[in-house]
Amino acid sequence: MLPVEPVVSHPSSDALTLDALYDHCGRSTECGKKLRCEGERIRVTGYIDYGNVFDKEHYPRLPYQKFLITNAGHTQSIEVWVDSALSRDIFQKIHRQETLNPKTSVMVQGVIEGFDMPIMGACHRGIKLNLKDPNDLTFHPL
């Protein structure tokens, strides 16, 4: 695991699409090589993939809680990991929105974390978004 560096924040008006996020972070084919966006606090917009929402209330044996955000064409995605005492509020908000209007876009603010993905002899560096506060998850009508 790489050392944690100070969080760099982007202004709240600078919400990135998933395509812009991956352009901003760059690509790495080398495990352990930190991407330039790691440690940044960013806002990203997209759509929740409600088939990929995993919380302790619905999946009590999972060691993690997370959900997936995709772009409109489902060509890019990022996992949003929730590790917080407020996770129940976050997932209640998500499930309520799924019932009300699942096609609504979402904006999530969190800190980018990198991780290594060794696959079939190759290794790539991936990113995920860490969400801690229910107020950092907002839905916006289309």
PDB file of C-alpha atoms in Angstrom:
ATOM      1  CA  MET A   1       0.000   0.000   0.000  1.00  0.00           C
ATOM      2  CA  LEU A   2       1.321   3.442  -0.912  1.00  0.00           C
ATOM      3  CA  PRO A   3       1.678   6.168   1.731  1.00  0.00           C
ATOM      4  CA  VAL A   4      -1.264   8.531   2.082  1.00  0.00           C
ATOM      5  CA  GLU A   5      -0.580  12.101   1.041  1.00  0.00           C
ATOM      6  CA  PRO A   6      -2.536  15.259   1.860  1.00  0.00           C
ATOM      7  CA  VAL A   7      -5.871  15.631   0.117  1.00  0.00           C
ATOM      8  CA  VAL A   8      -6.013  18.179  -2.712  1.00  0.00           C
ATOM      9  CA  SER A   9      -9.510  19.593  -3.179  1.00  0.00           C
ATOM     10  CA  HIS A  10     -11.105  20.756  -6.403  1.00  0.00           C
ATOM     11  CA  PRO A  11     -13.717  23.515  -6.246  1.00  0.00           C
ATOM     12  CA  SER A  12     -17.251  22.154  -5.900  1.00  0.00           C
ATOM     13  CA  SER A  13     -18.246  23.613  -9.268  1.00  0.00           C
ATOM     14  CA  ASP A  14     -15.636  21.427 -10.981  1.00  0.00           C
ATOM     15  CA  ALA A  15     -17.641  18.201 -11.142  1.00  0.00           C
ATOM     16  CA  LEU A  16     -16.021  15.800 -13.587  1.00  0.00           C
ATOM     17  CA  THR A  17     -17.685  13.298 -15.862  1.00  0.00           C
ATOM     18  CA  LEU A  18     -16.202   9.812 -15.645  1.00  0.00           C
ATOM     19  CA  ASP A  19     -14.465  10.315 -18.988  1.00  0.00           C
ATOM     20  CA  ALA A  20     -12.927  13.582 -17.725  1.00  0.00           C
ATOM     21  CA  LEU A  21     -11.930  11.897 -14.454  1.00  0.00           C
ATOM     22  CA  TYR A  22      -9.990   9.152 -16.253  1.00  0.00           C
ATOM     23  CA  ASP A  23      -8.407  11.749 -18.567  1.00  0.00           C
ATOM     24  CA  HIS A  24      -7.387  13.760 -15.485  1.00  0.00           C
ATOM     25  CA  CYS A  25      -5.942  10.731 -13.668  1.00  0.00           C
ATOM     26  CA  GLY A  26      -4.106   9.255 -16.625  1.00  0.00           C
ATOM     27  CA  ARG A  27      -3.558   5.561 -17.232  1.00  0.00           C
ATOM     28  CA  SER A  28      -0.998   3.264 -15.678  1.00  0.00           C
ATOM     29  CA  THR A  29       0.056  -0.216 -16.665  1.00  0.00           C
ATOM     30  CA  GLU A  30       2.461  -0.461 -13.758  1.00  0.00           C
ATOM     31  CA  CYS A  31       1.367  -1.594 -10.311  1.00  0.00           C
ATOM     32  CA  GLY A  32       2.611   0.518  -7.451  1.00  0.00           C
ATOM     33  CA  LYS A  33       3.032   3.568  -9.690  1.00  0.00           C
ATOM     34  CA  LYS A  34       0.812   6.279  -8.252  1.00  0.00           C
ATOM     35  CA  LEU A  35      -1.571   8.023 -10.636  1.00  0.00           C
ATOM     36  CA  ARG A  36      -1.539  11.823 -10.544  1.00  0.00           C
ATOM     37  CA  CYS A  37      -5.085  12.081  -9.130  1.00  0.00           C
ATOM     38  CA  GLU A  38      -4.596   9.824  -6.103  1.00  0.00           C
ATOM     39  CA  GLY A  39      -5.349  11.632  -2.860  1.00  0.00           C
ATOM     40  CA  GLU A  40      -7.403  14.355  -4.552  1.00  0.00           C
ATOM     41  CA  ARG A  41     -10.857  15.234  -3.301  1.00  0.00           C
ATOM     42  CA  ILE A  42     -13.014  15.452  -6.412  1.00  0.00           C
ATOM     43  CA  ARG A  43     -16.634  15.602  -7.512  1.00  0.00           C
ATOM     44  CA  VAL A  44     -17.782  13.218 -10.196  1.00  0.00           C
ATOM     45  CA  THR A  45     -21.119  12.931 -11.989  1.00  0.00           C
ATOM     46  CA  GLY A  46     -22.765   9.884 -13.487  1.00  0.00           C
ATOM     47  CA  TYR A  47     -25.516   7.359 -12.890  1.00  0.00           C
ATOM     48  CA  ILE A  48     -25.783   4.744 -10.174  1.00  0.00           C
ATOM     49  CA  ASP A  49     -25.859   1.179 -11.456  1.00  0.00           C
ATOM     50  CA  TYR A  50     -28.511  -0.088  -9.023  1.00  0.00           C
ATOM     51  CA  GLY A  51     -27.585  -3.698  -9.781  1.00  0.00           C
ATOM     52  CA  ASN A  52     -24.195  -2.984  -8.219  1.00  0.00           C
ATOM     53  CA  VAL A  53     -25.104  -1.515  -4.832  1.00  0.00           C
ATOM     54  CA  PHE A  54     -23.703  -3.526  -1.924  1.00  0.00           C
ATOM     55  CA  ASP A  55     -24.457  -2.442   1.632  1.00  0.00           C
ATOM     56  CA  LYS A  56     -24.408  -4.280   4.958  1.00  0.00           C
ATOM     57  CA  GLU A  57     -28.185  -4.089   5.356  1.00  0.00           C
ATOM     58  CA  HIS A  58     -28.770  -6.156   2.202  1.00  0.00           C
ATOM     59  CA  TYR A  59     -25.475  -8.112   2.209  1.00  0.00           C
ATOM     60  CA  PRO A  60     -24.445  -8.457   5.876  1.00  0.00           C
ATOM     61  CA  ARG A  61     -21.551 -10.859   5.207  1.00  0.00           C
ATOM     62  CA  LEU A  62     -19.661  -8.632   2.793  1.00  0.00           C
ATOM     63  CA  PRO A  63     -16.456  -7.110   4.177  1.00  0.00           C
ATOM     64  CA  TYR A  64     -17.070  -3.870   2.257  1.00  0.00           C
ATOM     65  CA  GLN A  65     -19.828  -1.469   1.240  1.00  0.00           C
ATOM     66  CA  LYS A  66     -19.773   0.056  -2.227  1.00  0.00           C
ATOM     67  CA  PHE A  67     -21.744   1.049  -5.294  1.00  0.00           C
ATOM     68  CA  LEU A  68     -20.929   1.621  -8.952  1.00  0.00           C
ATOM     69  CA  ILE A  69     -21.315   4.826 -10.938  1.00  0.00           C
ATOM     70  CA  THR A  70     -21.330   4.690 -14.750  1.00  0.00           C
ATOM     71  CA  ASN A  71     -21.521   7.243 -17.514  1.00  0.00           C
ATOM     72  CA  ALA A  72     -24.642   7.476 -19.691  1.00  0.00           C
ATOM     73  CA  GLY A  73     -23.288   4.992 -22.246  1.00  0.00           C
ATOM     74  CA  HIS A  74     -21.987   2.548 -19.616  1.00  0.00           C
ATOM     75  CA  THR A  75     -18.521   2.756 -21.206  1.00  0.00           C
ATOM     76  CA  GLN A  76     -16.802   4.074 -18.051  1.00  0.00           C
ATOM     77  CA  SER A  77     -17.410   3.288 -14.401  1.00  0.00           C
ATOM     78  CA  ILE A  78     -15.919   3.792 -10.961  1.00  0.00           C
ATOM     79  CA  GLU A  79     -16.562   2.047  -7.680  1.00  0.00           C
ATOM     80  CA  VAL A  80     -17.551   4.276  -4.779  1.00  0.00           C
ATOM     81  CA  TRP A  81     -16.513   2.720  -1.462  1.00  0.00           C
ATOM     82  CA  VAL A  82     -18.369   3.684   1.690  1.00  0.00           C
ATOM     83  CA  ASP A  83     -16.521   3.192   4.962  1.00  0.00           C
ATOM     84  CA  SER A  84     -18.238   5.310   7.528  1.00  0.00           C
ATOM     85  CA  ALA A  85     -20.487   5.327  10.547  1.00  0.00           C
ATOM     86  CA  LEU A  86     -22.887   7.223   8.281  1.00  0.00           C
ATOM     87  CA  SER A  87     -23.013   4.484   5.629  1.00  0.00           C
ATOM     88  CA  ARG A  88     -26.580   3.549   6.529  1.00  0.00           C
ATOM     89  CA  ASP A  89     -27.716   7.097   5.679  1.00  0.00           C
ATOM     90  CA  ILE A  90     -25.831   6.965   2.375  1.00  0.00           C
ATOM     91  CA  PHE A  91     -27.394   3.672   1.280  1.00  0.00           C
ATOM     92  CA  GLN A  92     -30.881   4.674   2.432  1.00  0.00           C
ATOM     93  CA  LYS A  93     -30.537   7.744   0.219  1.00  0.00           C
ATOM     94  CA  ILE A  94     -29.523   5.545  -2.731  1.00  0.00           C
ATOM     95  CA  HIS A  95     -32.358   3.025  -2.249  1.00  0.00           C
ATOM     96  CA  ARG A  96     -34.909   5.821  -1.821  1.00  0.00           C
ATOM     97  CA  GLN A  97     -33.770   7.403  -5.101  1.00  0.00           C
ATOM     98  CA  GLU A  98     -33.983   4.050  -6.877  1.00  0.00           C
ATOM     99  CA  THR A  99     -37.651   3.874  -5.859  1.00  0.00           C
ATOM    100  CA  LEU A 100     -38.415   7.508  -6.767  1.00  0.00           C
ATOM    101  CA  ASN A 101     -36.499   7.961 -10.021  1.00  0.00           C
ATOM    102  CA  PRO A 102     -33.613   5.593 -10.826  1.00  0.00           C
ATOM    103  CA  LYS A 103     -32.650   7.480 -14.009  1.00  0.00           C
ATOM    104  CA  THR A 104     -31.640  10.598 -12.088  1.00  0.00           C
ATOM    105  CA  SER A 105     -27.977  11.564 -12.318  1.00  0.00           C
ATOM    106  CA  VAL A 106     -25.818  11.610  -9.214  1.00  0.00           C
ATOM    107  CA  MET A 107     -22.930  13.747  -8.035  1.00  0.00           C
ATOM    108  CA  VAL A 108     -20.501  12.217  -5.549  1.00  0.00           C
ATOM    109  CA  GLN A 109     -17.662  13.968  -3.777  1.00  0.00           C
ATOM    110  CA  GLY A 110     -14.857  11.939  -2.282  1.00  0.00           C
ATOM    111  CA  VAL A 111     -11.168  11.140  -2.228  1.00  0.00           C
ATOM    112  CA  ILE A 112      -9.542   9.170  -5.047  1.00  0.00           C
ATOM    113  CA  GLU A 113      -7.583   6.114  -3.945  1.00  0.00           C
ATOM    114  CA  GLY A 114      -5.437   3.944  -6.185  1.00  0.00           C
ATOM    115  CA  PHE A 115      -5.133   0.171  -6.029  1.00  0.00           C
ATOM    116  CA  ASP A 116      -3.234  -2.500  -7.922  1.00  0.00           C
ATOM    117  CA  MET A 117      -5.050  -4.983 -10.172  1.00  0.00           C
ATOM    118  CA  PRO A 118      -2.857  -7.967 -11.106  1.00  0.00           C
ATOM    119  CA  ILE A 119      -4.660  -9.855 -13.872  1.00  0.00           C
ATOM    120  CA  MET A 120      -3.287 -12.776 -15.898  1.00  0.00           C
ATOM    121  CA  GLY A 121       0.380 -11.861 -15.562  1.00  0.00           C
ATOM    122  CA  ALA A 122      -0.113  -8.141 -16.120  1.00  0.00           C
ATOM    123  CA  CYS A 123      -0.738  -5.473 -13.548  1.00  0.00           C
ATOM    124  CA  HIS A 124      -2.652  -2.219 -13.860  1.00  0.00           C
ATOM    125  CA  ARG A 125      -3.327   0.600 -11.434  1.00  0.00           C
ATOM    126  CA  GLY A 126      -7.020   1.332 -10.852  1.00  0.00           C
ATOM    127  CA  ILE A 127      -8.855   4.007  -8.926  1.00  0.00           C
ATOM    128  CA  LYS A 128     -11.867   4.117  -6.659  1.00  0.00           C
ATOM    129  CA  LEU A 129     -13.657   6.920  -4.862  1.00  0.00           C
ATOM    130  CA  ASN A 130     -14.017   6.921  -1.072  1.00  0.00           C
ATOM    131  CA  LEU A 131     -17.241   8.481   0.229  1.00  0.00           C
ATOM    132  CA  LYS A 132     -17.684   9.351   3.898  1.00  0.00           C
ATOM    133  CA  ASP A 133     -20.541  11.837   4.232  1.00  0.00           C
ATOM    134  CA  PRO A 134     -24.172  11.449   3.056  1.00  0.00           C
ATOM    135  CA  ASN A 135     -24.123  15.146   2.095  1.00  0.00           C
ATOM    136  CA  ASP A 136     -21.439  14.347  -0.481  1.00  0.00           C
ATOM    137  CA  LEU A 137     -23.987  12.330  -2.475  1.00  0.00           C
ATOM    138  CA  THR A 138     -26.622  14.378  -4.328  1.00  0.00           C
ATOM    139  CA  PHE A 139     -29.114  13.498  -7.042  1.00  0.00           C
ATOM    140  CA  HIS A 140     -30.009  15.821  -9.913  1.00  0.00           C
ATOM    141  CA  PRO A 141     -33.010  15.601 -12.228  1.00  0.00           C
ATOM    142  CA  LEU A 142     -32.310  14.973 -15.905  1.00  0.00           C
TER     143      LEU A 142
END
